[in-house]
Coordinates of C-alpha atoms in Angstrom, one line a residue:
Chain A
M1 CA 11.9 41.2 2.5
T2 CA 10.4 40.6 5.9
N3 CA 9.2 37.4 7.5
R4 CA 5.8 39.1 7.8
E5 CA 5.6 39.6 4.0
I6 CA 6.7 36.1 3.3
V7 CA 4.2 34.6 5.8
E8 CA 1.5 36.7 4.2
A9 CA 2.5 35.5 0.8
L10 CA 2.5 31.8 1.9
V11 CA -0.9 31.9 3.6
F12 CA -2.3 33.8 0.7
S13 CA -1.1 31.3 -1.9
C14 CA -2.8 28.4 -0.2
S15 CA -6.3 27.9 -1.2
G16 CA -7.4 26.4 2.0
V17 CA -5.3 25.9 5.1
C18 CA -1.6 26.9 5.2
H19 CA -0.1 24.5 7.7
V20 CA 2.1 25.9 10.5
D21 CA 4.5 23.0 9.7
D22 CA 4.9 24.2 6.2
I23 CA 5.6 27.8 7.2
E24 CA 8.2 26.6 9.7
R25 CA 9.8 24.4 7.0
I26 CA 10.1 27.3 4.5
L27 CA 11.2 29.9 7.1
P28 CA 13.4 27.9 9.5
G29 CA 14.0 29.7 12.7
L30 CA 10.5 31.0 12.9
G31 CA 8.5 29.3 15.7
A32 CA 4.8 28.8 16.0
D33 CA 4.5 31.7 18.6
E34 CA 6.2 34.1 16.2
I35 CA 4.0 33.0 13.4
E36 CA 1.0 33.6 15.5
K37 CA 2.3 37.1 16.4
I38 CA 2.8 37.9 12.7
V39 CA -0.7 36.7 11.9
D40 CA -2.1 39.0 14.6
D41 CA -0.1 41.9 13.2
L42 CA -1.3 41.2 9.7
N43 CA -4.9 41.1 10.9
R44 CA -4.5 44.4 12.6
V45 CA -3.2 45.9 9.4
Y46 CA -6.2 44.4 7.4
E47 CA -8.6 45.8 10.0
S48 CA -7.2 49.3 10.0
T49 CA -6.9 49.5 6.2
G50 CA -10.4 48.1 5.6
R51 CA -9.6 44.8 4.0
S52 CA -12.6 42.5 3.4
F53 CA -10.6 39.4 4.4
R54 CA -8.6 38.3 7.3
I55 CA -6.5 35.4 8.4
Q56 CA -8.3 32.9 10.7
R57 CA -7.0 30.0 12.7
A58 CA -8.0 26.6 11.2
A59 CA -7.1 23.1 12.4
S60 CA -3.3 22.9 12.2
G61 CA -2.7 26.2 10.4
Y62 CA -4.1 29.4 9.1
L63 CA -6.5 30.3 6.4
F64 CA -7.3 33.5 4.5
A65 CA -11.1 34.1 4.4
T66 CA -13.5 36.8 3.6
K67 CA -15.3 38.5 6.5
P68 CA -18.8 37.4 7.2
E69 CA -20.4 40.7 6.2
Y70 CA -19.5 40.0 2.5
A71 CA -21.1 36.5 2.5
P72 CA -24.3 37.7 0.8
F73 CA -22.2 38.7 -2.2
V74 CA -19.7 35.9 -2.3
R75 CA -22.5 33.4 -2.0
Q76 CA -23.6 34.5 -5.5
L77 CA -20.2 33.5 -6.9
V78 CA -19.3 30.4 -4.9
S79 CA -21.6 27.5 -4.1
P80 CA -22.3 28.0 -0.4
V81 CA -22.7 25.0 1.9
R82 CA -25.8 25.1 4.1
L83 CA -26.3 22.3 6.6
S84 CA -29.8 21.3 7.7
N85 CA -30.6 20.9 11.4
A86 CA -30.6 17.1 10.9
A87 CA -27.1 17.3 9.4
L88 CA -25.9 19.4 12.3
E89 CA -27.3 16.9 14.8
V90 CA -25.5 14.1 13.1
L91 CA -22.3 16.1 13.1
A92 CA -22.7 16.8 16.8
V93 CA -23.1 13.2 17.6
I94 CA -20.0 12.3 15.6
A95 CA -18.0 15.2 17.0
Y96 CA -18.8 14.6 20.6
K97 CA -19.1 10.8 20.6
G98 CA -16.1 10.1 18.4
P99 CA -15.9 7.5 15.6
C100 CA -19.2 5.7 15.6
T101 CA -21.4 3.6 13.5
R102 CA -24.6 4.7 11.7
Q103 CA -26.6 2.5 14.1
T104 CA -25.3 4.5 17.1
I105 CA -26.1 7.8 15.4
D106 CA -29.6 6.6 14.4
R107 CA -30.2 5.3 17.9
I108 CA -29.2 8.6 19.6
R109 CA -31.3 10.7 17.2
G110 CA -34.2 8.3 17.0
V111 CA -34.4 8.6 13.3
D112 CA -32.6 7.4 10.1
S113 CA -29.6 9.5 9.4
S114 CA -28.4 8.2 6.1
S115 CA -29.3 11.2 3.9
S116 CA -27.7 13.6 6.4
L117 CA -24.6 11.4 6.6
K118 CA -24.4 11.5 2.8
Q119 CA -24.6 15.2 2.8
L120 CA -21.9 15.5 5.4
I121 CA -19.6 13.1 3.5
R122 CA -20.2 14.9 0.3
H123 CA -19.0 18.1 1.9
Q124 CA -16.0 16.2 3.4
L125 CA -17.0 17.1 6.9
V126 CA -17.3 13.5 7.9
D127 CA -14.8 10.7 7.1
V128 CA -15.5 7.1 6.5
R129 CA -13.3 4.4 7.8
G130 CA -13.6 1.1 6.0
T131 CA -13.7 -1.5 8.6
K132 CA -16.5 -3.7 9.6
P133 CA -18.7 -2.1 10.7
M134 CA -18.1 1.1 8.9
T135 CA -17.5 4.0 11.3
Y136 CA -17.8 7.7 10.8
S137 CA -15.6 10.4 12.3
T138 CA -15.3 14.2 11.8
S139 CA -12.7 15.2 9.4
K140 CA -9.9 17.8 9.4
K141 CA -12.1 19.9 7.2
F142 CA -14.8 19.9 9.9
L143 CA -12.3 21.7 12.1
E144 CA -11.5 24.1 9.4
V145 CA -15.1 24.8 8.5
F146 CA -16.1 25.5 12.1
G147 CA -12.9 27.4 12.9
L148 CA -11.6 24.9 15.5
A149 CA -8.0 24.1 16.3
S150 CA -9.0 20.7 17.6
L151 CA -12.1 18.8 18.8
S152 CA -11.3 19.9 22.4
D153 CA -12.1 23.5 21.3
L154 CA -15.7 22.6 21.0
P155 CA -17.6 24.6 23.6
D156 CA -18.9 22.9 26.8
I157 CA -17.7 19.5 25.8
T158 CA -17.8 18.5 29.5
Q159 CA -21.4 19.5 29.7
F160 CA -22.3 17.1 26.9
E161 CA -19.9 14.4 27.8
E162 CA -21.8 13.1 30.8
V163 CA -24.8 12.3 28.6
F164 CA -22.7 10.9 25.8
G165 CA -21.0 8.4 28.0
D166 CA -21.7 4.8 27.2
E167 CA -23.8 4.4 30.3
A168 CA -26.3 7.0 29.0
C169 CA -26.5 5.9 25.4
G170 CA -25.6 2.2 25.4
G171 CA -27.8 -0.8 25.2
R172 CA -31.2 0.8 24.5
D173 CA -31.7 -0.9 21.2
A174 CA -34.0 -3.6 22.4
S175 CA -36.4 -1.4 24.3
G176 CA -35.9 1.6 22.2
G177 CA -38.6 0.7 19.8
Q178 CA -36.5 1.5 16.8
Chain B
M1 CA -38.6 25.5 18.2
E2 CA -41.2 28.2 18.7
E3 CA -43.5 27.7 15.7
P4 CA -45.1 24.4 16.7
V5 CA -46.3 26.0 20.0
A6 CA -48.2 28.5 18.0
V7 CA -49.6 26.1 15.4
W8 CA -50.6 23.5 17.9
D9 CA -53.1 25.8 19.4
R10 CA -54.5 27.2 16.2
G11 CA -56.3 24.1 15.0
E12 CA -55.7 21.5 12.5
T13 CA -54.6 22.8 9.2
P14 CA -51.5 24.6 10.3
F15 CA -50.6 21.4 12.1
V16 CA -49.5 20.1 8.7
V17 CA -46.6 22.5 8.9
S18 CA -45.7 21.6 12.4
I19 CA -44.9 17.9 12.0
Q20 CA -42.1 18.9 9.6
A21 CA -40.6 21.1 12.3
F22 CA -39.6 18.0 14.3
E23 CA -36.4 16.2 13.5
G24 CA -37.9 12.9 14.8
P25 CA -40.1 11.4 17.5
L26 CA -37.6 12.3 20.3
D27 CA -37.8 15.9 19.2
L28 CA -41.6 15.8 19.3
L29 CA -41.5 14.2 22.8
L30 CA -39.1 16.9 24.1
Y31 CA -41.5 19.5 22.7
L32 CA -44.5 17.9 24.5
I33 CA -42.6 17.6 27.7
E34 CA -41.6 21.3 27.5
R35 CA -45.1 22.3 26.6
N36 CA -46.4 20.5 29.7
R37 CA -43.7 22.2 31.8
F38 CA -42.3 18.9 33.0
T39 CA -38.6 18.4 33.5
L40 CA -36.9 15.3 32.2
Q41 CA -36.4 14.2 35.8
D42 CA -40.1 14.3 36.7
V43 CA -41.8 13.5 33.5
Q44 CA -45.3 12.2 33.9
V45 CA -45.4 9.6 31.2
S46 CA -49.2 9.1 30.8
P47 CA -50.1 12.6 29.6
I48 CA -47.1 12.8 27.3
V49 CA -48.0 9.4 25.8
D50 CA -51.6 10.5 25.3
Q51 CA -50.6 13.7 23.6
Y52 CA -48.1 12.0 21.4
L53 CA -50.7 9.5 20.3
A54 CA -53.2 12.3 19.7
Y55 CA -50.6 14.0 17.5
M56 CA -50.2 10.8 15.5
E57 CA -54.0 10.4 15.2
R58 CA -54.4 13.9 13.9
A59 CA -51.6 13.3 11.4
R60 CA -53.3 10.1 10.3
R61 CA -56.6 11.9 9.8
L62 CA -54.9 14.6 7.8
D63 CA -53.3 11.8 5.8
I64 CA -49.8 13.0 6.5
S65 CA -47.3 10.4 5.6
L66 CA -45.3 10.0 8.8
A67 CA -41.8 8.6 8.9
G68 CA -41.7 5.1 10.3
E69 CA -39.8 6.3 13.3
F70 CA -42.8 8.2 14.5
L71 CA -45.0 5.1 14.3
D72 CA -42.4 2.9 16.0
M73 CA -42.2 5.4 18.8
A74 CA -46.0 5.4 19.1
S75 CA -46.1 1.6 19.5
Y76 CA -43.3 1.8 22.0
L77 CA -45.1 4.4 24.0
I78 CA -48.3 2.4 24.1
W79 CA -46.4 -0.5 25.4
L80 CA -44.7 1.7 28.0
K81 CA -48.0 3.1 29.2
S82 CA -49.5 -0.3 29.5
R83 CA -46.5 -1.4 31.6
I84 CA -46.9 1.5 33.9
L85 CA -50.6 1.1 34.3
L86 CA -50.8 -2.7 34.7
P87 CA -49.7 -4.4 37.8
K88 CA -46.6 -6.4 36.9
P89 CA -46.6 -10.2 37.3
E90 CA -44.3 -11.1 40.2
A91 CA -42.1 -13.3 38.1
L92 CA -41.4 -10.7 35.5
Q93 CA -40.5 -8.1 38.1
V94 CA -37.7 -10.2 39.5
E95 CA -36.4 -11.1 36.2
D96 CA -36.4 -7.8 34.5
E97 CA -34.9 -5.0 36.6
S98 CA -34.8 -2.4 33.8
D99 CA -36.9 0.7 34.4
P100 CA -38.5 1.6 31.0
V101 CA -39.3 5.1 32.1
Q102 CA -35.7 5.7 33.1
E103 CA -34.7 4.3 29.7
L104 CA -37.0 6.7 27.9
R105 CA -35.6 9.5 30.1
D106 CA -32.0 8.6 29.2
M107 CA -32.9 8.5 25.5
L108 CA -34.4 12.0 25.8
V109 CA -31.5 13.4 27.9
A110 CA -29.0 12.1 25.3
Y111 CA -31.0 13.5 22.4
R112 CA -31.5 16.9 24.1
A113 CA -27.7 17.1 24.5
V114 CA -27.3 16.4 20.8
K115 CA -29.8 19.0 19.9
A116 CA -28.0 21.5 22.1
A117 CA -24.6 20.6 20.7
A118 CA -26.0 20.9 17.1
G119 CA -27.4 24.3 18.0
S120 CA -24.1 25.5 19.3
L121 CA -22.3 24.2 16.2
G122 CA -24.9 25.8 13.9
A123 CA -24.3 29.1 15.7
R124 CA -20.6 29.2 14.9
P125 CA -19.6 31.1 11.8
M126 CA -19.1 28.5 9.1
L127 CA -16.6 28.5 6.3
Y128 CA -18.4 28.3 2.9
W129 CA -21.5 30.0 4.3
D130 CA -20.4 32.9 6.5
T131 CA -16.8 33.2 5.3
F132 CA -15.1 32.0 2.2
P133 CA -11.5 30.9 1.9
R134 CA -9.3 32.0 -1.0
G135 CA -10.2 30.1 -4.1
A136 CA -13.5 28.8 -2.7
D137 CA -15.0 28.5 -6.2
T138 CA -13.2 25.4 -7.2
D139 CA -15.2 22.3 -7.8
E140 CA -12.3 19.9 -7.5
R141 CA -11.9 17.8 -4.4
E142 CA -8.8 18.0 -2.3
I143 CA -7.9 14.5 -1.5
T144 CA -4.9 14.9 0.8
R145 CA -7.1 14.5 3.8
A146 CA -6.7 10.7 4.0
S147 CA -10.4 10.0 3.6
I148 CA -11.8 7.3 1.3
A149 CA -15.2 8.9 1.3
P150 CA -14.7 10.6 -2.0
L151 CA -13.9 7.3 -3.6
L152 CA -17.0 5.7 -2.2
E153 CA -19.1 8.5 -3.5
A154 CA -17.5 8.1 -6.9
V155 CA -18.5 4.5 -7.0
A156 CA -22.1 5.5 -6.0
A157 CA -22.1 8.1 -8.7
I158 CA -21.1 5.6 -11.4
R159 CA -23.7 3.1 -10.3
L160 CA -26.4 5.7 -10.3
R161 CA -25.5 7.1 -13.7
T162 CA -25.0 3.9 -15.5
R163 CA -28.3 2.5 -14.2
K164 CA -30.1 5.6 -15.5
M165 CA -28.4 5.2 -18.8
V166 CA -29.7 1.6 -19.2
M167 CA -33.2 2.7 -18.3
D168 CA -33.6 5.7 -20.4
V169 CA -33.4 4.3 -23.9
M170 CA -34.6 7.2 -26.0
P171 CA -36.7 6.5 -29.0
K172 CA -36.6 10.2 -29.9
R173 CA -33.5 11.9 -31.3
Y174 CA -32.3 15.3 -30.1
S175 CA -29.9 17.5 -31.8
L176 CA -27.2 18.7 -29.5
R177 CA -26.3 21.4 -32.0
E178 CA -29.8 22.8 -31.8
I179 CA -29.9 22.8 -28.0
M180 CA -26.4 24.4 -27.9
A181 CA -27.7 27.1 -30.2
K182 CA -30.7 27.6 -27.9
I183 CA -28.5 28.0 -24.9
Q184 CA -26.3 30.5 -26.8
S185 CA -29.4 32.5 -27.7
L186 CA -30.5 32.5 -24.0
F187 CA -27.0 33.8 -23.2
A188 CA -27.6 36.8 -25.4
R189 CA -29.2 38.7 -22.6
R190 CA -28.0 37.0 -19.5
S191 CA -24.8 35.4 -18.3
R192 CA -26.6 32.8 -16.1
I193 CA -29.5 30.5 -17.1
R194 CA -31.1 27.5 -15.6
L195 CA -30.5 24.3 -17.4
L196 CA -34.3 23.7 -17.5
E197 CA -34.7 26.7 -19.7
A198 CA -33.0 24.8 -22.5
V199 CA -35.4 21.9 -22.1
E200 CA -38.2 21.4 -24.6
G201 CA -41.3 20.3 -22.7
M202 CA -40.5 18.3 -19.6
E203 CA -39.6 15.0 -21.1
K204 CA -36.7 13.1 -19.5
G205 CA -35.1 12.6 -22.9
S206 CA -35.1 16.3 -23.6
L207 CA -33.6 17.0 -20.2
I208 CA -30.8 14.5 -20.8
A209 CA -30.1 16.0 -24.2
A210 CA -29.9 19.5 -22.7
L211 CA -27.5 18.2 -20.0
M212 CA -25.4 16.6 -22.7
A213 CA -25.4 19.8 -24.7
A214 CA -24.3 21.7 -21.5
L215 CA -21.6 19.2 -20.8
E216 CA -20.3 19.5 -24.4
M217 CA -20.3 23.3 -24.0
S218 CA -18.5 23.0 -20.7
R219 CA -15.9 20.8 -22.5
L220 CA -15.5 23.5 -25.1
N221 CA -15.1 26.1 -22.3
M222 CA -18.2 27.9 -23.4
V223 CA -20.1 27.6 -20.1
R224 CA -19.5 26.8 -16.5
I225 CA -22.0 24.4 -15.0
A226 CA -23.0 25.1 -11.4
Q227 CA -25.1 23.2 -9.0
K228 CA -25.3 24.0 -5.3
G229 CA -25.9 20.4 -4.2
L230 CA -27.4 17.1 -5.2
F231 CA -30.8 17.6 -6.8
A232 CA -30.5 21.4 -6.7
P233 CA -31.2 23.3 -9.9
I234 CA -28.4 23.3 -12.4
F235 CA -27.2 26.6 -13.7
L236 CA -25.2 27.4 -16.7
L237 CA -22.9 30.4 -16.5
K238 CA -21.7 32.0 -19.6
R239 CA -18.0 31.8 -20.1
A240 CA -15.8 34.3 -21.8
P241 CA -13.4 33.0 -24.5
V242 CA -10.6 30.8 -23.2
V243 CA -8.3 32.2 -20.6
H244 CA -5.2 30.6 -19.3
A245 CA -4.5 32.0 -15.9
A246 CA -2.9 30.8 -12.7
G247 CA -6.1 29.0 -11.6
S248 CA -7.0 25.6 -12.8
P249 CA -6.3 25.4 -16.5
E250 CA -7.1 21.8 -17.0
Q251 CA -10.3 20.4 -15.6
G252 CA -11.0 16.9 -16.7
E253 CA -12.5 17.1 -20.1
D254 CA -14.6 14.1 -19.5
E255 CA -16.7 15.4 -16.7
Chain C
M1 CA -20.1 48.5 2.9
T2 CA -18.4 49.9 -0.2
N3 CA -18.3 48.5 -3.7
R4 CA -14.5 48.5 -3.3
E5 CA -14.7 46.1 -0.4
I6 CA -17.2 43.9 -2.1
V7 CA -15.1 43.7 -5.3
E8 CA -12.1 42.8 -3.2
A9 CA -14.0 40.0 -1.5
L10 CA -15.2 38.6 -4.8
V11 CA -11.9 38.6 -6.5
F12 CA -10.4 37.1 -3.3
S13 CA -12.7 34.1 -3.3
C14 CA -12.0 33.0 -6.8
S15 CA -9.3 30.4 -7.3
G16 CA -8.5 31.7 -10.7
V17 CA -9.9 34.6 -12.7
C18 CA -12.9 36.5 -11.3
H19 CA -14.9 37.4 -14.4
V20 CA -16.0 40.9 -14.9
D21 CA -19.4 39.5 -15.9
D22 CA -19.8 37.9 -12.5
I23 CA -18.9 41.1 -10.7
E24 CA -21.4 43.1 -12.9
R25 CA -24.0 40.5 -12.2
I26 CA -23.5 40.7 -8.4
L27 CA -23.1 44.4 -8.3
P28 CA -25.5 45.7 -10.9
G29 CA -24.9 49.2 -11.9
L30 CA -21.1 48.9 -11.7
G31 CA -19.6 49.1 -15.1
A32 CA -16.3 47.6 -16.4
D33 CA -14.6 51.0 -16.2
E34 CA -15.5 51.5 -12.6
I35 CA -14.4 48.0 -11.7
E36 CA -11.1 48.7 -13.3
K37 CA -10.8 51.9 -11.3
I38 CA -11.6 50.1 -8.1
V39 CA -8.9 47.5 -8.8
D40 CA -6.4 50.2 -9.4
D41 CA -7.3 51.8 -6.1
L42 CA -7.0 48.5 -4.3
N43 CA -3.6 47.9 -5.9
R44 CA -2.4 51.3 -4.7
V45 CA -3.5 50.5 -1.2
Y46 CA -1.7 47.1 -1.3
E47 CA 1.4 48.8 -2.6
S48 CA 1.5 51.5 0.0
T49 CA 0.7 49.1 2.9
G50 CA 3.4 46.6 1.8
R51 CA 1.1 43.7 0.9
S52 CA 2.8 40.8 -0.8
F53 CA 0.0 40.3 -3.3
R54 CA -1.9 42.3 -5.8
I55 CA -4.7 42.0 -8.3
Q56 CA -3.7 41.3 -11.9
R57 CA -5.6 41.9 -15.0
A58 CA -6.5 38.7 -17.0
A59 CA -8.3 38.3 -20.3
S60 CA -11.9 38.5 -19.0
G61 CA -11.4 39.5 -15.4
Y62 CA -9.1 39.9 -12.5
L63 CA -7.1 37.6 -10.4
F64 CA -5.3 37.8 -7.1
A65 CA -1.6 36.7 -7.1
T66 CA 1.4 37.0 -4.9
K67 CA 4.1 39.3 -6.2
P68 CA 7.0 37.6 -8.1
E69 CA 9.6 38.3 -5.5
Y70 CA 8.0 35.8 -3.1
A71 CA 7.9 33.0 -5.7
P72 CA 11.0 31.2 -4.2
F73 CA 9.1 30.8 -1.0
V74 CA 5.7 30.1 -2.4
R75 CA 7.1 27.4 -4.7
Q76 CA 8.1 25.4 -1.6
L77 CA 4.6 24.9 -0.6
V78 CA 3.4 21.5 -1.4
S79 CA 0.2 21.9 -3.3
P80 CA -2.6 19.5 -2.3
V81 CA -3.8 17.1 -4.8
R82 CA -7.1 18.2 -6.2
L83 CA -9.2 15.9 -8.3
S84 CA -12.3 16.4 -10.4
N85 CA -15.2 14.1 -9.7
A86 CA -14.5 12.4 -13.0
A87 CA -10.9 11.6 -11.9
L88 CA -12.2 10.3 -8.6
E89 CA -14.5 7.9 -10.5
V90 CA -11.7 6.6 -12.6
L91 CA -9.6 6.1 -9.5
A92 CA -12.4 4.3 -7.7
V93 CA -12.8 1.9 -10.7
I94 CA -9.1 1.1 -10.8
A95 CA -9.0 0.7 -7.0
Y96 CA -11.9 -1.7 -6.9
K97 CA -11.5 -3.5 -10.2
G98 CA -7.7 -3.9 -9.9
P99 CA -5.3 -3.6 -12.9
C100 CA -7.5 -2.9 -15.9
T101 CA -7.5 -1.4 -19.3
R102 CA -8.9 1.9 -20.4
Q103 CA -11.6 0.1 -22.3
T104 CA -12.8 -1.5 -19.1
I105 CA -12.8 1.8 -17.2
D106 CA -14.8 3.5 -20.0
R107 CA -17.3 0.7 -20.2
I108 CA -17.9 0.8 -16.4
R109 CA -18.2 4.5 -16.3
G110 CA -20.1 4.9 -19.5
V111 CA -18.0 7.8 -20.6
D112 CA -14.5 8.5 -22.0
S113 CA -11.9 8.6 -19.3
S114 CA -8.7 9.5 -21.1
S115 CA -8.1 13.0 -19.7
S116 CA -8.9 11.9 -16.1
L117 CA -6.4 9.0 -16.5
K118 CA -3.8 11.5 -17.6
Q119 CA -4.5 13.7 -14.6
L120 CA -4.2 10.6 -12.3
I121 CA -0.9 9.5 -13.9
R122 CA 0.5 13.0 -13.5
H123 CA -0.4 13.0 -9.8
Q124 CA 1.2 9.6 -9.6
L125 CA -1.9 8.0 -8.1
V126 CA -2.1 5.5 -11.0
D127 CA 0.7 3.4 -12.4
V128 CA 0.8 2.2 -16.0
R129 CA 1.8 -1.3 -16.7
G130 CA 2.2 -3.6 -19.7
T131 CA 2.2 -2.6 -23.3
K132 CA -0.5 -4.5 -25.2
P133 CA -2.9 -3.8 -23.8
M134 CA -1.8 -1.1 -21.3
T135 CA -3.2 -1.7 -17.9
Y136 CA -3.7 0.8 -15.0
S137 CA -3.4 0.1 -11.4
T138 CA -3.3 2.3 -8.2
S139 CA 0.1 3.3 -7.0
K140 CA 1.8 3.3 -3.6
K141 CA 1.1 7.0 -3.4
F142 CA -2.6 6.2 -3.8
L143 CA -2.5 4.2 -0.6
E144 CA -0.6 6.9 1.2
V145 CA -2.9 9.7 0.2
F146 CA -6.0 7.7 1.2
G147 CA -4.5 6.5 4.4
L148 CA -4.8 2.8 3.5
A149 CA -2.4 0.0 4.4
S150 CA -3.4 -2.0 1.4
L151 CA -6.2 -2.2 -1.2
S152 CA -7.9 -4.8 1.0
D153 CA -8.6 -2.0 3.5
L154 CA -11.1 -0.6 1.1
P155 CA -14.6 -1.3 2.3
D156 CA -16.7 -3.9 0.6
I157 CA -19.0 -2.2 -1.8
T158 CA -22.0 -3.8 -0.1
Q159 CA -20.9 -2.3 3.1
F160 CA -21.3 1.3 2.1
E161 CA -24.8 0.7 0.8
E162 CA -25.9 1.9 4.2
V163 CA -25.1 5.4 3.1
F164 CA -24.6 5.4 -0.6
G165 CA -27.1 2.6 -1.4
D166 CA -30.2 2.9 -3.6
E167 CA -32.5 4.2 -0.9
A168 CA -30.1 6.8 0.2
C169 CA -29.7 8.0 -3.4
G170 CA -33.4 8.4 -3.8
G171 CA -33.5 12.1 -3.1
R172 CA -34.8 12.4 0.4
D173 CA -32.1 14.8 1.1
A174 CA -34.2 17.9 1.7
S175 CA -35.9 16.5 4.8
G176 CA -32.5 15.6 6.2
G177 CA -32.8 12.1 7.5
Q178 CA -36.4 11.4 8.2

């Protein structure tokens, strides 16, 4: 029995993300680099044998997922999650700005964001922290859903950062007419 | 946002469509600025304000109910324009050093960045839309993510449901057995029906009864209930006789 | 795109059994016999390429499973706690209300909660105390799982009105926050 087979079995049995930590715990001696190599190997096999799924990187581990071309069929079996533009905007504010209140999100977008927030919370893409005031942050599932290893994987974060700094978005409540 | 460009020039009726195309007043302002070929750095405020107000006026004439934010922005813009046009009293000038045009510009710059970021997020392949993980069909929530959000939602769901129950005291009686039989007969030809198909007329009571029948059938493992999201149509999927496989044998019977 | 690839993608995305009915619905024209042939084909490919999983026949459909020889490894994976919405409601009542009886929970929820309670006790998220009457309270594991230091970290119910309140529940979802 090879490590490759076992890694495949482990990732396969997780519905959702299989954490690298868990693989290392179950197969001591196998490092993160080797696991990555094994995953690449497996994906090559899937590609060459015409499998309709592959292993993708997700947050702190790996995840088996169907390839995009089969989505029209799978969507008929599994409730798909479609985000509105408004929800994507709210998600972008939270992802780039970090934990923030609803007031901050509303101010930056210039509109009420509660129904979008609710949608994002329902899909577990946004987490709530229960202090006063309540703040919202992106969840681990957000990383999984968008195929990111961490928030720093978001493209062009520096390009957005300058306008997201407190200078640019702070203190406009009074004059902002909202 | 291409479509508003087209509809703006085509007269009033298609305009109805276009207002919905904007996420909010900032989005509309960005569109107007782009349409006038201004950059954010050298926006001429007056024409933009005039066009924004014209937009609001047309919407008002067409009796479109505008979100409050659009109207708030309109009054802010009127104030802004008056400040630009009127000579400022000396005293105020010294006291208030803020530049309202710069503030508006900052607001637009920040929002434009959010829009761009949202666009780039939306362009990424998304799990549960483009790709699906193993076992994506489960309705149960994974709670090992250290988030209390599912708990808060649960509280909201209880409140919503129990309030409804108090309100909808039904004088008419419905037979669950009858409705279940009706659902069964609908299943004779198809394996998937809309819950609404089992509803007699469109009375609320009948809808509730149909839902209860569906829940009972779900409890008995005769159907699977599927809904893509809050307020989306509810579907009933025919279920074959009980199977006990590796999946999730015990769903809460009291769902 | 072949039927074989699509069938593979469909069975793959089910957590349990993928019903033949569903496959027939999504791929009209494909009969049960053909589906069976496709599954046999797929299993032959898995066998010859050394995959650690295969498709099993179940009463009314098919299901993906890892091969038995990998069980010792797969068993070491900690399966995440998954709760139904009903169980989450019961948990929320107990967390907010404090130690309470089943009668109280049922009254607040307006439905019977016994099977959800069992599920919660099995996951050790709820402790049982007292005999007459039995009362239920959240456990230490509950705090761990939800990342709370104590129950007082739960947000005040009035606080989350901003997202889950009456207005937000009023169905403005489609327009996404306007």
